[in-house]
């Protein structure tokens, strides 16, 4: 049984223009779809070459001309893919094109902004904007913080045993109920030298950042664990406040705390609020899909968290130097100044730009 | 040649998704396998651990050379400086490693690169720095807290609360197993997913060489021509299986497939010239199916 009547010999027809300018390989191609492929192969290979160099991190070896050509080559490859899907059954070519277009898409829509530009925009308004966008969560977290402090105070005021339950052992050296005024005052004293302070600062910073990341990440669970963490931490503060107040040292203690505290508590407040924001958007996504709402709030939260990290650098420096070396008045002044600075930066800075944009 | 898709390909189909780029082009995306991601994570942590420990040891060695005794008492400037350098280095390394690499042009850490994965935005748009930061901030509660609690809870130190916390954090750890895109909690929050990094070489055009081009065999000189009826038994699926067989170029499967086709179309299977036969059959079948495509007729497989 040999060949039957109508043999399906590959099409010999095709646009005349192609046959005029084609090299021999294209003429040799038996299939119209393979000719299509051979004609465009060079463009694809050029795109592939540019992509490979970018992916290997050798962006500088890519000429300006090639960088400019990238989006156009990407679109050409994409349209080749669309045509090939409709006219060719060459699985290898379609597979190649799909991967090529995908790689190009990653580069054309990749994180190409550059860190420094991103960071400049971040400090120059994006951070403040993100903070303002989670104002409701900040209010909730602030309320919880105040409530936590009051609860801590009231618990210890009613029963001193609570102090030992609330306050971690590392803080209860001499600072415990019944301690004399002198002992407490001594714990707030001014150090003579700055030796070891910056190492202390570095460790404070890494520790505090860990706590803030935890507060943020826990917000994922509808914000409940973040708030619990807040209540617990603030109850410790409440207990300590009660302790110093019992010896009439509220002012000194507040000043001692305020130097770095206004920055640090603000940072903790913001990270809990950012976590809470995600949890809240998950529970109430509004009109969009949950996935979209959560992704958007997550990215907003991430911006706030970068801001929090920067704040914690300030907090650690303030905690290590001025808190230990400055007197009460200076401490209070510095703390107050930092609070005003952050409030201005977050809630007043860049407002006008937004209104103009809107 | 009618056997089902190879098992590894069948598994891949389950992970296949389609995204639409801002230009409106549908692109196939393969979600990264959980096993591969776990492997990537292990590679990354090994790299991170080895590097940070090595650098720290190096710094301590230098500190010893400076005559420092490593205690916090009577610290001098140099010693203090060392402590700052070490703690800042650890902080930056453990928090910045993933972010820095995922923000790069490959969107992948060395571990992900090694297993062929990368991070992408789930909506088909740009992968932003915020997204990369967000997905990495959750790493601690997804991995280290559960691991920590797995060791801690059974000791009974935390009591019932310890077990409760363990269960709670295991939810985060096992999160990728409860959604079909294998997203972890960080991916969900950032709007990202981990996909296979595409890599495909442009294969030779099959129809420009051998019997496909001339229709005759170089070995025997025989001319293979197939008729309408003979070509109508197969569809696109079989064509692409045949393409795979030709590209793999393994003698035994070529022989087996040639025999199957001969039987199917009622030819007497000869031997010694199977590849030329298959090349000719492939290009003529493809020409026919592609011709039909232009008229809007598609034949998915031999049953249609």
XYZ file of C-alpha atoms in Angstrom:
662
model
C 0.000 0.000 0.000
C 1.762 3.081 -1.085
C 0.752 6.667 -1.419
C -2.832 7.320 -2.211
C -4.234 9.908 -4.548
C -4.220 13.374 -3.049
C -0.869 13.651 -1.366
C -0.483 16.328 1.220
C 2.768 17.692 -0.043
C 3.639 20.842 1.838
C 2.306 24.044 0.502
C 4.510 25.663 -2.076
C 2.509 28.827 -2.195
C 3.043 31.820 -0.005
C 3.505 35.531 -0.349
C 5.918 36.402 -3.130
C 7.679 38.993 -1.011
C 8.941 36.322 1.330
C 10.458 34.282 -1.426
C 12.332 37.285 -2.799
C 14.280 38.096 0.325
C 14.700 34.731 1.933
C 17.948 32.891 2.399
C 18.200 29.258 1.500
C 17.159 27.801 4.853
C 13.841 29.515 4.558
C 13.328 28.220 1.044
C 14.257 24.776 2.203
C 11.608 24.823 4.883
C 8.845 22.544 3.829
C 6.177 24.145 5.934
C 4.735 27.601 5.803
C 4.834 27.796 9.594
C 8.515 26.905 9.607
C 9.232 29.643 7.104
C 7.425 32.057 9.380
C 9.653 30.903 12.152
C 12.910 31.082 10.204
C 12.160 34.603 9.070
C 11.763 35.845 12.622
C 14.348 33.714 14.332
C 17.028 36.418 14.288
C 14.867 38.860 16.231
C 14.039 36.211 18.784
C 17.667 35.318 19.210
C 18.617 38.947 19.645
C 15.972 39.311 22.335
C 17.193 36.124 23.988
C 20.742 37.410 23.972
C 19.740 40.718 25.600
C 17.683 38.885 28.207
C 20.474 36.476 29.043
C 22.871 39.322 29.617
C 20.422 41.229 31.813
C 19.613 38.093 33.800
C 23.270 37.397 34.404
C 23.572 40.858 35.895
C 25.678 42.154 33.035
C 23.333 45.028 32.347
C 26.229 47.280 31.446
C 27.274 45.052 28.578
C 23.887 45.676 26.964
C 24.198 48.564 24.536
C 21.823 51.526 24.715
C 20.463 50.493 21.380
C 19.553 47.074 22.729
C 18.008 48.522 25.865
C 15.824 50.738 23.731
C 14.938 47.821 21.483
C 13.902 45.580 24.365
C 10.245 46.641 24.641
C 9.803 46.517 20.864
C 11.446 43.107 20.621
C 9.252 41.956 23.493
C 6.111 43.006 21.632
C 7.334 41.424 18.409
C 8.033 38.155 20.153
C 4.629 38.356 21.801
C 2.890 38.884 18.476
C 4.954 36.068 16.944
C 3.667 33.886 19.740
C 0.079 34.867 19.044
C 0.526 34.092 15.329
C 2.347 30.830 15.992
C -0.423 29.669 18.276
C -2.911 30.122 15.467
C -0.865 28.834 12.550
C 1.840 26.494 13.741
C 1.796 23.111 15.379
C 5.496 23.100 16.159
C 5.346 22.516 19.914
C 9.053 23.241 20.379
C 8.820 26.658 18.757
C 5.690 27.605 20.659
C 7.292 26.440 23.878
C 10.400 28.459 23.115
C 8.371 31.567 22.334
C 6.298 31.214 25.453
C 9.396 31.068 27.590
C 11.030 33.902 25.676
C 8.031 36.190 26.023
C 7.750 35.290 29.672
C 11.401 36.109 30.305
C 11.055 39.377 28.442
C 7.912 40.168 30.366
C 9.779 39.638 33.633
C 12.374 42.170 32.514
C 10.025 44.703 30.961
C 7.766 44.530 34.040
C 10.414 43.495 36.527
C 11.520 45.449 39.607
C 13.462 47.805 37.434
C 12.949 50.944 39.394
C 16.326 50.909 41.064
C 16.695 50.975 44.790
C 17.840 54.535 45.181
C 15.036 56.034 43.158
C 12.582 53.931 45.057
C 14.103 55.027 48.360
C 14.043 58.698 47.450
C 10.369 58.521 46.555
C 9.814 56.485 49.673
C 11.247 59.109 52.005
C 9.882 61.938 49.914
C 6.217 61.171 50.482
C 5.355 57.531 49.858
C 6.037 56.577 53.456
C 3.955 59.416 54.857
C 1.182 58.571 52.431
C 1.126 54.927 53.499
C 1.059 55.916 57.149
C -1.863 58.251 56.533
C -3.691 55.525 54.652
C -3.714 53.282 57.705
C -4.928 56.035 60.064
C -7.878 53.997 61.269
C -5.635 51.115 62.272
C -3.278 53.539 63.994
C -6.193 54.895 66.021
C -7.264 51.387 67.015
C -3.730 50.374 67.972
C -3.205 53.619 69.907
C -6.415 53.038 71.839
C -5.318 49.498 72.633
C -1.933 50.775 73.810
C -3.504 53.297 76.163
C -5.920 50.654 77.415
C -3.041 48.228 77.976
C -1.141 50.789 80.036
C -4.169 51.564 82.165
C -4.889 47.864 82.681
C -1.286 47.262 83.779
C -1.450 50.160 86.223
C -4.799 49.140 87.677
C -3.828 45.490 88.051
C -0.677 46.296 89.978
C -2.419 48.997 92.037
C -4.974 46.434 93.147
C -2.616 43.532 93.802
C 1.177 43.813 93.845
C 1.614 40.188 92.839
C 0.599 41.236 89.362
C 3.823 43.169 89.061
C 5.863 39.977 89.089
C 3.483 38.327 86.630
C 3.605 41.198 84.184
C 7.141 42.485 84.282
C 9.807 40.221 82.782
C 12.473 39.078 85.245
C 15.255 41.072 83.561
C 13.582 44.375 84.587
C 12.962 43.451 88.196
C 16.573 43.850 89.404
C 15.978 46.501 92.086
C 12.983 47.962 90.398
C 10.174 46.249 92.249
C 7.332 47.206 94.565
C 8.647 48.405 97.892
C 11.912 49.712 96.467
C 13.012 52.976 97.985
C 12.977 56.295 96.183
C 16.768 56.359 96.052
C 17.034 52.976 94.411
C 14.508 53.917 91.760
C 16.106 57.269 91.171
C 19.434 55.549 90.830
C 18.099 53.393 87.995
C 17.377 56.596 86.072
C 20.745 58.164 86.742
C 23.040 59.781 84.256
C 26.085 57.809 83.171
C 29.456 59.480 83.065
C 30.911 58.044 79.892
C 29.609 56.869 76.571
C 31.714 53.716 76.481
C 29.863 50.695 75.161
C 26.837 52.783 74.237
C 26.934 52.294 70.498
C 27.272 48.533 70.829
C 24.284 48.688 73.147
C 22.466 50.708 70.488
C 23.156 48.180 67.764
C 21.803 45.366 69.893
C 18.759 47.370 70.920
C 18.037 48.044 67.316
C 18.170 44.439 66.125
C 16.093 43.328 69.110
C 13.430 46.003 68.677
C 13.186 45.427 64.961
C 12.542 41.761 65.633
C 9.698 42.679 67.982
C 8.187 45.058 65.440
C 8.394 42.541 62.610
C 6.624 40.064 64.855
C 3.905 42.582 65.669
C 3.455 43.256 61.976
C 3.503 39.642 60.873
C 1.026 38.570 63.529
C -1.485 41.025 62.122
C -2.021 38.522 59.374
C -4.393 36.654 61.688
C -7.088 39.334 61.519
C -4.947 41.504 63.746
C -5.902 39.797 66.998
C -2.438 38.515 68.057
C -0.892 41.918 67.271
C -3.295 43.587 69.628
C -2.710 40.975 72.310
C 1.022 41.566 72.014
C 0.394 45.303 72.348
C -1.778 44.932 75.450
C 0.812 42.737 77.100
C 3.740 45.035 76.376
C 1.886 48.137 77.429
C 0.719 46.490 80.636
C 4.392 46.196 81.555
C 4.741 49.922 81.001
C 1.657 50.541 83.113
C 3.103 48.484 85.947
C 6.423 50.328 85.783
C 4.648 53.684 85.728
C 2.725 52.724 88.831
C 5.943 51.695 90.531
C 7.725 54.990 89.899
C 4.567 56.930 90.635
C 4.336 55.280 94.049
C 7.583 57.040 94.933
C 6.605 60.276 93.247
C 9.005 59.855 90.345
C 6.487 59.934 87.470
C 8.065 62.977 85.886
C 11.619 61.655 85.986
C 10.562 58.239 84.747
C 8.522 59.722 81.909
C 11.423 61.878 80.824
C 13.770 58.913 81.008
C 11.356 56.937 78.864
C 10.436 59.735 76.508
C 13.874 60.252 74.965
C 13.680 57.138 72.872
C 10.185 56.095 73.917
C 8.287 58.535 71.763
C 10.108 57.137 68.744
C 10.097 53.512 69.834
C 6.486 53.371 70.968
C 5.501 55.168 67.790
C 7.363 52.526 65.788
C 5.661 49.700 67.666
C 2.342 51.464 67.202
C 2.939 51.739 63.458
C 4.032 48.137 63.017
C 1.020 46.808 64.918
C -1.222 49.132 62.943
C 0.310 47.899 59.679
C -0.330 44.308 60.727
C -3.813 45.160 61.872
C -4.450 46.879 58.559
C -3.825 43.633 56.703
C -6.013 41.671 59.075
C -8.776 44.227 58.742
C -8.615 44.242 54.934
C -8.827 40.484 55.030
C -11.973 40.573 57.085
C -13.490 43.517 55.188
C -12.043 43.571 51.678
C -14.715 45.936 50.395
C -15.692 45.636 46.773
C -12.513 43.974 45.532
C -11.516 40.359 45.865
C -9.934 39.387 49.162
C -6.695 38.509 47.377
C -6.386 41.922 45.744
C -7.297 43.768 48.937
C -4.831 41.777 51.009
C -2.013 42.202 48.501
C -2.548 45.952 48.383
C -2.679 46.320 52.150
C 0.342 44.033 52.500
C 2.445 46.230 50.255
C 1.284 49.334 52.077
C 2.173 47.620 55.344
C 5.610 46.748 53.992
C 6.283 50.426 53.293
C 5.291 51.337 56.809
C 7.595 48.605 58.097
C 10.579 50.004 56.231
C 9.752 53.326 57.884
C 9.537 51.563 61.235
C 13.015 50.129 60.747
C 14.392 53.613 60.118
C 12.598 54.927 63.208
C 14.124 52.172 65.281
C 17.604 53.220 64.229
C 16.819 56.659 65.684
C 15.267 55.095 68.762
C 18.304 52.928 69.443
C 20.694 55.849 69.072
C 18.544 57.991 71.355
C 18.233 55.204 73.886
C 21.944 54.557 73.987
C 23.257 58.117 74.213
C 20.930 60.911 75.349
C 18.911 58.694 77.664
C 21.939 57.615 79.610
C 23.888 60.854 79.422
C 21.378 63.688 79.514
C 19.521 65.190 82.437
C 15.791 64.939 82.960
C 14.895 68.229 81.272
C 16.972 67.484 78.208
C 15.470 64.016 78.033
C 11.917 65.345 78.094
C 12.740 67.996 75.515
C 14.360 65.531 73.152
C 11.513 63.067 73.487
C 8.949 65.761 72.843
C 10.869 67.047 69.871
C 11.057 63.573 68.302
C 7.331 63.066 68.776
C 6.541 66.348 67.065
C 8.995 65.509 64.304
C 7.400 62.146 63.526
C 3.867 63.513 63.738
C 4.735 66.314 61.332
C 6.554 64.022 58.955
C 3.831 61.422 58.813
C 0.696 63.508 58.940
C 1.563 66.887 57.494
C 4.404 66.207 55.060
C 3.427 65.848 51.413
C -0.231 66.565 51.996
C -0.346 69.387 49.479
C 1.074 67.159 46.747
C -1.709 64.652 47.222
C -4.417 67.258 47.008
C -2.875 68.582 43.807
C -2.681 65.080 42.378
C -6.299 64.403 43.255
C 2.518 6.820 20.457
C -0.957 7.026 21.866
C 0.268 6.497 25.383
C -0.701 9.211 27.846
C 1.416 12.235 28.692
C 4.561 11.356 30.578
C 3.935 11.418 34.349
C 6.163 14.406 35.014
C 4.313 16.372 32.355
C 0.935 15.363 33.731
C 1.951 16.756 37.098
C 3.057 19.932 35.413
C -0.315 20.428 33.767
C -1.890 20.634 37.221
C 0.409 23.526 38.071
C -0.169 25.358 34.813
C -1.764 28.801 35.061
C -2.415 31.567 32.646
C -1.652 35.192 33.304
C -2.503 38.114 31.094
C 0.195 40.719 30.605
C -0.728 44.397 30.447
C -0.601 44.059 26.638
C -3.297 41.417 26.801
C -1.125 38.464 25.882
C -1.969 35.256 27.678
C 1.168 33.629 29.000
C 1.387 30.190 30.499
C 2.979 30.139 33.946
C 3.936 27.075 35.912
C 3.593 27.398 39.652
C 6.751 26.239 41.408
C 6.540 22.807 43.027
C 6.508 22.826 46.836
C 9.384 20.377 46.958
C 11.525 22.591 44.748
C 10.737 25.593 46.934
C 11.684 23.715 50.068
C 14.943 22.727 48.376
C 15.601 26.323 47.387
C 14.984 27.463 50.955
C 17.421 24.906 52.322
C 20.097 25.936 49.830
C 19.563 29.605 50.717
C 19.822 29.011 54.439
C 22.953 26.941 54.024
C 24.537 29.745 51.995
C 23.405 32.319 54.538
C 24.568 30.366 57.546
C 27.950 29.480 56.107
C 28.586 33.061 54.985
C 27.508 34.765 58.179
C 29.370 32.344 60.417
C 32.498 32.594 58.270
C 32.413 36.399 58.278
C 31.790 36.500 62.018
C 34.679 34.136 62.686
C 36.834 36.296 60.460
C 35.849 39.400 62.410
C 36.511 37.672 65.737
C 39.885 36.582 64.422
C 40.677 40.184 63.578
C 39.438 41.252 67.010
C 41.744 38.753 68.669
C 44.574 40.090 66.571
C 43.814 43.502 68.007
C 44.197 42.051 71.478
C 40.582 42.284 72.527
C 39.313 39.863 75.139
C 35.677 39.750 74.031
C 34.097 40.768 77.327
C 31.751 43.721 77.651
C 33.705 45.206 80.558
C 36.090 48.094 80.001
C 35.267 48.088 76.388
C 37.532 50.114 74.187
C 36.559 51.773 70.961
C 37.835 49.045 68.659
C 35.986 46.327 70.506
C 32.790 48.271 70.545
C 33.158 48.886 66.867
C 33.515 45.146 66.252
C 30.332 44.380 68.139
C 28.437 46.962 66.122
C 29.836 45.646 62.859
C 28.915 42.077 63.739
C 25.384 42.808 64.898
C 24.619 45.101 61.982
C 26.089 42.540 59.590
C 23.904 39.739 60.960
C 20.856 41.915 60.814
C 21.482 42.972 57.243
C 22.433 39.474 56.094
C 19.433 37.659 57.546
C 16.907 40.306 56.627
C 18.408 41.610 53.431
C 19.553 38.450 51.664
C 16.170 37.439 50.295
C 15.055 40.977 49.552
C 18.214 41.986 47.718
C 18.262 38.949 45.473
C 14.543 38.935 44.771
C 14.713 42.576 43.750
C 17.417 41.749 41.208
C 16.807 41.109 37.506
C 16.257 37.400 38.086
C 13.744 37.845 40.860
C 15.305 34.913 42.673
C 17.742 34.048 45.414
C 20.669 31.758 44.526
C 18.691 28.829 45.953
C 15.662 29.553 43.801
C 17.905 30.076 40.799
C 19.500 26.694 41.383
C 16.151 24.924 41.214
C 14.775 27.140 38.434
C 12.257 29.279 40.301
C 11.546 32.965 40.519
C 9.162 35.385 42.202
C 6.508 37.063 40.116
C 3.587 39.359 40.677
C 0.331 37.462 40.684
C -1.647 40.020 38.744
C 0.669 40.039 35.739
C 1.973 43.513 36.504
C 5.236 44.773 37.886
C 6.946 43.142 40.825
C 7.372 46.082 43.199
C 9.944 46.529 45.988
C 7.059 46.746 48.489
C 5.844 43.320 47.431
C 9.273 41.768 47.853
C 9.667 43.394 51.275
C 6.197 42.307 52.385
C 6.680 38.676 51.386
C 9.962 38.464 53.238
C 8.836 40.144 56.451
C 6.589 37.185 57.207
C 9.328 34.613 56.885
C 10.065 34.553 60.610
C 6.591 33.678 61.791
C 6.157 31.169 58.994
C 9.309 29.231 59.588
C 11.260 30.038 62.726
C 8.419 30.466 65.190
C 6.834 27.107 64.265
C 10.215 25.377 64.351
C 11.009 26.978 67.691
C 7.641 25.907 69.089
C 7.986 22.383 67.743
C 11.030 22.042 69.958
C 9.583 23.982 72.853
C 5.982 22.771 73.143
C 6.709 19.076 73.880
C 8.919 20.020 76.843
C 5.800 21.274 78.575
C 7.473 24.565 79.458
C 4.785 26.666 77.845
C 1.946 24.456 79.035
C -1.320 24.481 77.112
C -0.484 27.907 75.697
C 2.675 26.423 74.171
C 0.686 23.750 72.394
C -1.881 26.301 71.293
C 0.845 28.509 69.866
C 2.409 25.537 68.120
C -0.879 24.648 66.428
C -1.472 28.257 65.523
C 1.935 28.723 63.920
C 1.800 25.372 62.182
C -1.062 26.887 60.212
C 1.437 29.379 58.800
C 4.038 26.745 58.157
C 1.605 24.460 56.345
C -0.154 27.291 54.546
C 1.360 26.379 51.141
C -0.314 22.999 51.314
C -3.782 24.430 51.670
C -3.968 26.448 48.470
C -3.484 25.272 44.952
C -0.960 27.955 44.010
C 1.344 26.816 46.836
C 1.458 30.365 48.198
C 2.829 30.918 51.644
C 1.324 33.565 53.884
C 3.944 36.076 52.754
C 2.998 35.533 49.121
C -0.649 36.124 49.911
C 0.103 39.404 51.632
C 2.461 40.643 48.958
C 0.379 39.534 45.975
C 3.214 37.417 44.640
C 3.777 33.810 43.751
C 6.758 31.644 43.017
C 6.801 30.325 39.478
C 9.140 28.289 37.373
C 11.694 30.435 35.613
C 11.278 29.637 31.963
C 14.208 28.370 30.023
C 13.896 26.850 26.610
C 16.329 26.691 23.758
C 15.076 27.220 20.251
C 15.137 23.752 18.744
C 15.976 23.015 15.116
C 13.130 23.399 12.681
C 12.136 19.825 11.929
C 10.836 20.433 8.470
C 14.061 21.821 7.005
C 16.087 18.677 7.346
C 16.081 15.052 6.285
C 13.143 13.364 4.748
C 10.848 16.073 6.001
C 12.217 18.535 3.478
C 12.728 16.353 0.439
C 10.117 13.702 1.094
C 12.712 11.056 0.269
C 14.993 9.060 2.504
C 18.721 9.576 2.324
C 19.357 5.940 3.222
C 17.055 4.090 0.873
C 15.977 6.810 -1.490
C 12.418 5.781 -0.859
C 9.796 8.453 -1.267
C 7.168 8.604 1.412
C 3.888 10.129 0.472
C 0.803 9.792 2.501
C -2.724 10.102 1.326
C -5.667 12.013 2.668
C -7.028 9.031 4.551
C -3.712 8.042 6.031
C -3.112 11.512 7.364
C -6.586 11.903 8.773
C -6.131 9.294 11.483
C -4.149 11.556 13.786
C -4.616 14.957 15.369
C -2.532 17.643 17.064
C -1.892 15.653 20.182
C -0.370 12.753 18.275
C 1.588 15.158 16.082
C 3.244 16.708 19.104
C 3.992 13.353 20.630
C 5.666 12.440 17.349
C 7.611 15.699 17.456
C 8.900 14.815 20.888
C 9.970 11.371 19.689
C 11.839 12.887 16.738
C 13.558 15.474 18.899
C 14.534 12.980 21.573
C 15.947 10.803 18.782
C 16.081 7.520 20.631
C 16.312 4.572 18.290
C 14.029 2.162 20.152
C 11.168 4.629 20.565
C 11.512 5.683 16.923
C 11.186 2.090 15.844
C 8.245 1.458 18.127
C 6.415 4.576 16.996
C 7.086 3.884 13.323
C 5.626 0.428 13.725
C 2.561 1.736 15.521
C 1.907 4.282 12.789
C 2.380 1.734 10.035
C -0.126 -0.568 11.630
C -2.567 2.265 12.175
C -2.509 3.423 8.564
C -2.263 -0.117 7.186
C 1.282 -0.122 5.825
C 3.702 -3.010 6.148
C 6.318 -1.945 8.651
C 9.764 -2.248 7.103
C 12.921 -1.701 9.054
C 16.116 0.321 8.805
C 14.577 3.567 7.615
C 12.220 4.439 10.451
C 13.452 7.971 11.058
C 13.017 9.071 7.464
C 9.566 7.541 7.476
C 8.610 9.416 10.632
C 10.089 12.688 9.400
C 8.097 12.474 6.204
C 4.954 11.500 8.076
C 5.474 14.289 10.576
C 5.912 17.058 8.063
C 3.021 15.927 5.889
C 0.716 15.494 8.861
C 1.728 18.901 10.149
C 1.226 20.513 6.779
C -2.222 19.027 6.603
C -3.245 19.998 10.131
C -1.831 23.492 9.731
C -3.626 23.871 6.437
C -6.862 22.985 8.191
C -6.091 25.439 10.953
C -6.048 28.267 8.454
C -9.581 27.331 7.607
C -10.549 27.243 11.232
C -10.638 23.484 11.528
C -8.657 21.961 14.336
C -8.314 18.310 15.130
C -7.244 17.936 18.736
C -6.466 14.229 18.684
C -7.216 10.998 16.910
C -10.663 10.735 18.476
C -11.972 14.049 17.277
